[in-house]
mmCIF file of C-alpha atoms in Angstrom:
data_model
loop_
_atom_site.group_PDB
_atom_site.id
_atom_site.type_symbol
_atom_site.label_atom_id
_atom_site.label_comp_id
_atom_site.label_asym_id
_atom_site.label_seq_id
_atom_site.Cartn_x
_atom_site.Cartn_y
_atom_site.Cartn_z
ATOM 1 C CA ASP J 1 91.198 109.758 95.540
ATOM 2 C CA ASP J 2 90.916 111.187 99.058
ATOM 3 C CA ASN J 3 92.217 107.899 100.471
ATOM 4 C CA GLN J 4 95.504 108.058 98.518
ATOM 5 C CA LEU J 5 98.339 108.578 101.003
ATOM 6 C CA CYS J 6 101.015 109.875 98.632
ATOM 7 C CA VAL J 7 100.729 113.332 97.072
ATOM 8 C CA GLN J 8 100.742 112.890 93.299
ATOM 9 C CA ASP J 9 103.389 115.538 92.619
ATOM 10 C CA ALA J 10 105.619 113.967 95.273
ATOM 11 C CA ILE J 11 105.388 110.554 93.584
ATOM 12 C CA VAL J 12 106.441 111.964 90.214
ATOM 13 C CA GLY J 13 109.110 114.036 91.962
ATOM 14 C CA LEU J 14 110.961 110.995 93.324
ATOM 15 C CA TRP J 15 113.343 111.291 90.353
ATOM 16 C CA ASP J 16 114.006 114.998 91.027
ATOM 17 C CA ASN J 17 114.950 114.937 94.717
ATOM 18 C CA THR J 18 118.689 115.302 94.165
ATOM 19 C CA TRP J 19 119.101 117.030 97.544
ATOM 20 C CA VAL J 20 118.575 113.757 99.435
ATOM 21 C CA LYS J 21 121.774 113.102 101.369
ATOM 22 C CA GLU J 22 124.288 110.665 99.876
ATOM 23 C CA GLU J 23 124.944 108.637 103.020
ATOM 24 C CA HIS J 24 127.704 106.085 103.597
ATOM 25 C CA THR J 25 125.396 103.229 104.675
ATOM 26 C CA TYR J 26 124.086 100.826 102.044
ATOM 27 C CA TYR J 27 120.986 98.614 102.157
ATOM 28 C CA ILE J 28 119.501 95.873 99.985
ATOM 29 C CA THR J 29 115.750 95.232 99.859
ATOM 30 C CA GLY J 30 114.110 92.432 97.914
ATOM 31 C CA ASP J 31 110.574 91.458 97.012
ATOM 32 C CA ILE J 32 110.862 87.838 95.943
ATOM 33 C CA ALA J 33 108.318 86.572 93.408
ATOM 34 C CA ARG J 34 105.919 83.915 94.673
ATOM 35 C CA GLN J 35 103.867 83.293 91.508
ATOM 36 C CA GLY J 36 104.608 83.150 87.801
ATOM 37 C CA SER J 37 103.090 86.571 87.142
ATOM 38 C CA ASP J 38 105.088 88.272 89.890
ATOM 39 C CA LEU J 39 108.497 89.904 89.550
ATOM 40 C CA ALA J 40 111.479 89.370 91.809
ATOM 41 C CA VAL J 41 112.730 92.920 92.466
ATOM 42 C CA ILE J 42 116.051 93.630 94.185
ATOM 43 C CA GLY J 43 116.991 97.198 95.113
ATOM 44 C CA VAL J 44 120.239 98.720 96.414
ATOM 45 C CA TRP J 45 120.060 101.851 98.542
ATOM 46 C CA ARG J 46 122.638 104.374 99.654
ATOM 47 C CA GLY J 47 120.819 105.917 102.583
ATOM 48 C CA LEU J 48 117.454 106.927 101.094
ATOM 49 C CA ARG J 49 118.795 107.034 97.541
ATOM 50 C CA LEU J 50 117.760 104.091 95.355
ATOM 51 C CA ILE J 51 120.862 103.524 93.238
ATOM 52 C CA GLU J 52 120.400 100.149 91.532
ATOM 53 C CA VAL J 53 117.509 97.793 90.762
ATOM 54 C CA GLN J 54 117.480 94.333 89.231
ATOM 55 C CA THR J 55 114.307 92.481 88.234
ATOM 56 C CA TYR J 56 113.711 88.840 87.345
ATOM 57 C CA GLN J 57 110.650 87.074 85.968
ATOM 58 C CA LYS J 58 110.889 84.184 88.407
ATOM 59 C CA SER J 59 112.411 83.408 91.780
ATOM 60 C CA ASP J 60 115.165 80.902 91.176
ATOM 61 C CA PHE J 61 116.930 80.314 94.498
ATOM 62 C CA ASN J 62 120.425 79.823 93.091
ATOM 63 C CA LEU J 63 120.196 82.796 90.742
ATOM 64 C CA LEU J 64 118.864 85.225 93.366
ATOM 65 C CA ASN J 65 121.317 83.969 95.980
ATOM 66 C CA GLN J 66 124.139 84.705 93.549
ATOM 67 C CA VAL J 67 122.727 88.107 92.559
ATOM 68 C CA ILE J 68 122.200 89.323 96.119
ATOM 69 C CA SER J 69 125.585 88.000 97.264
ATOM 70 C CA SER J 70 127.239 89.826 94.358
ATOM 71 C CA LEU J 71 125.465 93.095 95.214
ATOM 72 C CA LYS J 72 126.360 92.639 98.877
ATOM 73 C CA ASN J 73 130.058 92.333 98.021
ATOM 74 C CA LYS J 74 129.974 95.111 95.424
ATOM 75 C CA TYR J 75 128.539 97.679 97.844
ATOM 76 C CA LYS J 76 129.898 96.154 101.092
ATOM 77 C CA VAL J 77 126.418 95.733 102.621
ATOM 78 C CA SER J 78 126.257 94.097 106.041
ATOM 79 C CA ASN J 79 123.838 91.201 106.520
ATOM 80 C CA SER J 80 121.840 93.237 109.041
ATOM 81 C CA ASN J 81 121.157 95.827 106.287
ATOM 82 C CA ILE J 82 119.658 93.294 103.868
ATOM 83 C CA ILE J 83 115.946 92.479 104.082
ATOM 84 C CA LEU J 84 113.934 90.105 101.897
ATOM 85 C CA ASP J 85 110.286 89.134 101.791
ATOM 86 C CA GLU J 86 110.153 85.804 103.642
ATOM 87 C CA ASP J 87 107.268 84.304 101.663
ATOM 88 C CA GLY J 88 108.117 81.326 99.441
ATOM 89 C CA VAL J 89 111.671 81.255 98.069
ATOM 90 C CA GLY J 90 112.446 84.395 100.080
ATOM 91 C CA GLY J 91 112.438 82.377 103.297
ATOM 92 C CA PHE J 92 115.183 80.080 101.987
ATOM 93 C CA LEU J 93 117.210 83.106 100.856
ATOM 94 C CA VAL J 94 116.894 84.727 104.286
ATOM 95 C CA ASP J 95 118.321 81.580 105.860
ATOM 96 C CA ALA J 96 121.096 81.215 103.281
ATOM 97 C CA LEU J 97 122.168 84.855 103.456
ATOM 98 C CA ASN J 98 121.625 85.182 107.214
ATOM 99 C CA CYS J 99 119.811 88.473 106.661
ATOM 100 C CA GLU J 100 116.633 90.148 107.896
ATOM 101 C CA GLY J 101 113.302 88.643 106.876
ATOM 102 C CA PHE J 102 110.193 90.717 106.188
ATOM 103 C CA VAL J 103 106.889 89.149 107.267
ATOM 104 C CA ASN J 104 103.978 91.243 105.984
ATOM 105 C CA ASN J 105 101.450 90.255 108.633
ATOM 106 C CA SER J 106 103.795 90.452 111.613
ATOM 107 C CA SER J 107 103.177 92.952 114.388
ATOM 108 C CA PRO J 108 104.227 96.566 113.789
ATOM 109 C CA LEU J 109 107.479 97.719 115.327
ATOM 110 C CA ASP J 110 107.636 100.015 118.367
ATOM 111 C CA GLY J 111 103.988 99.354 119.220
ATOM 112 C CA GLY J 112 102.652 101.358 116.295
ATOM 113 C CA ASN J 113 98.890 101.568 115.800
ATOM 114 C CA TYR J 114 98.848 99.717 112.480
ATOM 115 C CA GLN J 115 97.187 96.557 111.239
ATOM 116 C CA ASN J 116 100.578 94.943 110.609
ATOM 117 C CA LEU J 117 104.222 95.630 109.742
ATOM 118 C CA LYS J 118 103.533 96.075 106.021
ATOM 119 C CA THR J 119 100.909 98.732 106.741
ATOM 120 C CA GLN J 120 103.287 100.519 109.102
ATOM 121 C CA CYS J 121 106.063 100.573 106.514
ATOM 122 C CA TYR J 122 103.756 101.818 103.749
ATOM 123 C CA TYR J 123 102.518 104.671 105.942
ATOM 124 C CA LYS J 124 106.146 105.539 106.677
ATOM 125 C CA LEU J 125 106.952 105.381 102.962
ATOM 126 C CA ALA J 126 104.079 107.724 102.118
ATOM 127 C CA SER J 127 105.351 110.160 104.728
ATOM 128 C CA LYS J 128 108.901 110.072 103.301
ATOM 129 C CA ILE J 129 107.629 110.504 99.739
ATOM 130 C CA ASN J 130 105.500 113.494 100.715
ATOM 131 C CA GLU J 131 108.481 115.003 102.552
ATOM 132 C CA LYS J 132 110.534 114.565 99.347
ATOM 133 C CA ALA J 133 113.071 112.607 101.384
ATOM 134 C CA ILE J 134 113.639 109.756 98.883
ATOM 135 C CA TYR J 135 115.571 110.013 95.614
ATOM 136 C CA ILE J 136 115.558 107.482 92.771
ATOM 137 C CA LEU J 137 118.458 107.816 90.351
ATOM 138 C CA PRO J 138 117.196 108.530 86.812
ATOM 139 C CA ASP J 139 118.721 105.429 85.198
ATOM 140 C CA VAL J 140 117.589 102.908 87.839
ATOM 141 C CA PHE J 141 114.340 102.010 86.035
ATOM 142 C CA THR J 142 113.347 101.650 82.434
ATOM 143 C CA GLU J 143 110.516 103.975 81.425
ATOM 144 C CA GLU J 144 108.099 101.042 81.621
ATOM 145 C CA LEU J 145 109.124 100.104 85.174
ATOM 146 C CA LYS J 146 109.062 103.754 86.213
ATOM 147 C CA GLU J 147 105.447 104.058 85.073
ATOM 148 C CA LYS J 148 104.598 100.833 86.891
ATOM 149 C CA LEU J 149 106.106 102.125 90.135
ATOM 150 C CA ILE J 150 104.171 105.393 89.862
ATOM 151 C CA GLU J 151 100.975 103.410 89.287
ATOM 152 C CA GLU J 152 101.704 101.162 92.273
ATOM 153 C CA LEU J 153 102.460 104.079 94.612
ATOM 154 C CA GLU J 154 99.136 105.618 93.637
ATOM 155 C CA GLN J 155 97.535 102.496 95.124
ATOM 156 C CA ILE J 156 98.764 103.218 98.663
ATOM 157 C CA LYS J 157 95.331 104.000 100.049
ATOM 158 C CA SER J 158 93.797 103.893 103.498
ATOM 159 C CA ALA J 159 90.905 101.527 104.126
ATOM 160 C CA PRO J 160 88.071 101.669 106.660
ATOM 161 C CA THR J 161 88.571 99.560 109.771
ATOM 162 C CA GLU J 162 86.387 98.349 112.602
ATOM 163 C CA ASP J 163 88.984 99.142 115.260
ATOM 164 C CA SER J 164 91.398 102.026 115.813
ATOM 165 C CA LYS J 165 94.259 100.510 113.845
ATOM 166 C CA LEU J 166 95.365 102.087 110.565
ATOM 167 C CA LYS J 167 94.722 99.867 107.558
ATOM 168 C CA LEU J 168 95.413 99.845 103.808
ATOM 169 C CA ILE J 169 93.412 98.432 100.920
ATOM 170 C CA SER J 170 94.279 94.777 100.332
ATOM 171 C CA LYS J 171 96.836 93.447 97.885
ATOM 172 C CA GLY J 172 93.991 91.627 96.152
ATOM 173 C CA GLU J 173 92.217 94.921 95.556
ATOM 174 C CA ILE J 174 95.412 96.466 94.203
ATOM 175 C CA LYS J 175 95.864 93.531 91.828
ATOM 176 C CA SER J 176 92.294 94.030 90.664
ATOM 177 C CA ASN J 177 92.916 97.753 90.114
ATOM 178 C CA ILE J 178 96.173 97.513 88.153
ATOM 179 C CA GLY J 179 96.153 93.937 86.897
ATOM 180 C CA ARG J 180 99.340 92.766 88.657
ATOM 181 C CA SER J 181 101.080 92.459 91.990
ATOM 182 C CA PRO J 182 102.733 95.687 93.290
ATOM 183 C CA ASP J 183 106.169 94.082 93.436
ATOM 184 C CA ILE J 184 108.220 97.215 92.761
ATOM 185 C CA SER J 185 106.559 99.354 95.421
ATOM 186 C CA ASP J 186 106.814 96.452 97.891
ATOM 187 C CA MET J 187 110.601 96.462 97.383
ATOM 188 C CA VAL J 188 110.670 100.221 98.010
ATOM 189 C CA MET J 189 108.387 99.885 101.036
ATOM 190 C CA MET J 190 110.734 97.407 102.745
ATOM 191 C CA ARG J 191 113.443 100.075 102.943
ATOM 192 C CA MET J 192 111.277 101.737 105.614
ATOM 193 C CA TYR J 193 111.880 98.789 107.949
ATOM 194 C CA PHE J 194 115.321 100.244 108.679
ATOM 195 C CA GLU J 195 113.846 103.694 109.312
ATOM 196 C CA ILE J 196 111.403 102.308 111.892
ATOM 197 C CA LYS J 197 113.537 99.594 113.493
ATOM 198 C CA PRO J 198 115.159 100.833 116.731
ATOM 199 C CA LYS J 199 118.820 101.631 116.193
ATOM 200 C CA ASN J 200 121.447 99.936 118.342
ATOM 201 C CA ILE J 201 122.641 102.245 121.082
ATOM 202 C CA GLY J 202 126.258 102.189 122.219
ATOM 203 C CA TYR J 203 127.190 102.699 125.849
ATOM 204 C CA LEU J 204 130.263 104.336 127.322
ATOM 205 C CA TYR J 205 131.860 102.680 130.327
#
């Protein structure tokens, strides 16, 4: 598909990119399920290395609050390095954990020429994948979840637009194509928020 943003070999190669730097900063990203057929997917990152993933069939507030708090303490992740999808239960978790909230249809960061923040982050993700700048540890996913992620990343496709803004095919179209919500790739995509978000700058006096 000419509209596919990620190079196929680069998608499959995510599990081979062992050269990606093992940084000291940890992040947690979470796509919180909104419907019975969706998964709640929580990922832990060390830099751009995905080192742990936990999935749940439903979004129970107390359970996910406990899980994310435990991962936060285990890896010493600051609240400002945790981001969760704000839809549904995710909004309550953002408030409880005092962390960053991801709003798909919010404006892109830094004035980017994208339809919304989600589109901006997916374009950034495609760029990082094609640069072979992301590494997923081999034991993070079961074989079934690995195949699902590959299938979901193949669905990152540009869509025609009536204005100059970059756009992706809709989530509804993706669901129609693969028969489910792209929950795993959405979790991965949210890691790009921290790559795009302006870094705090210290000043010397």
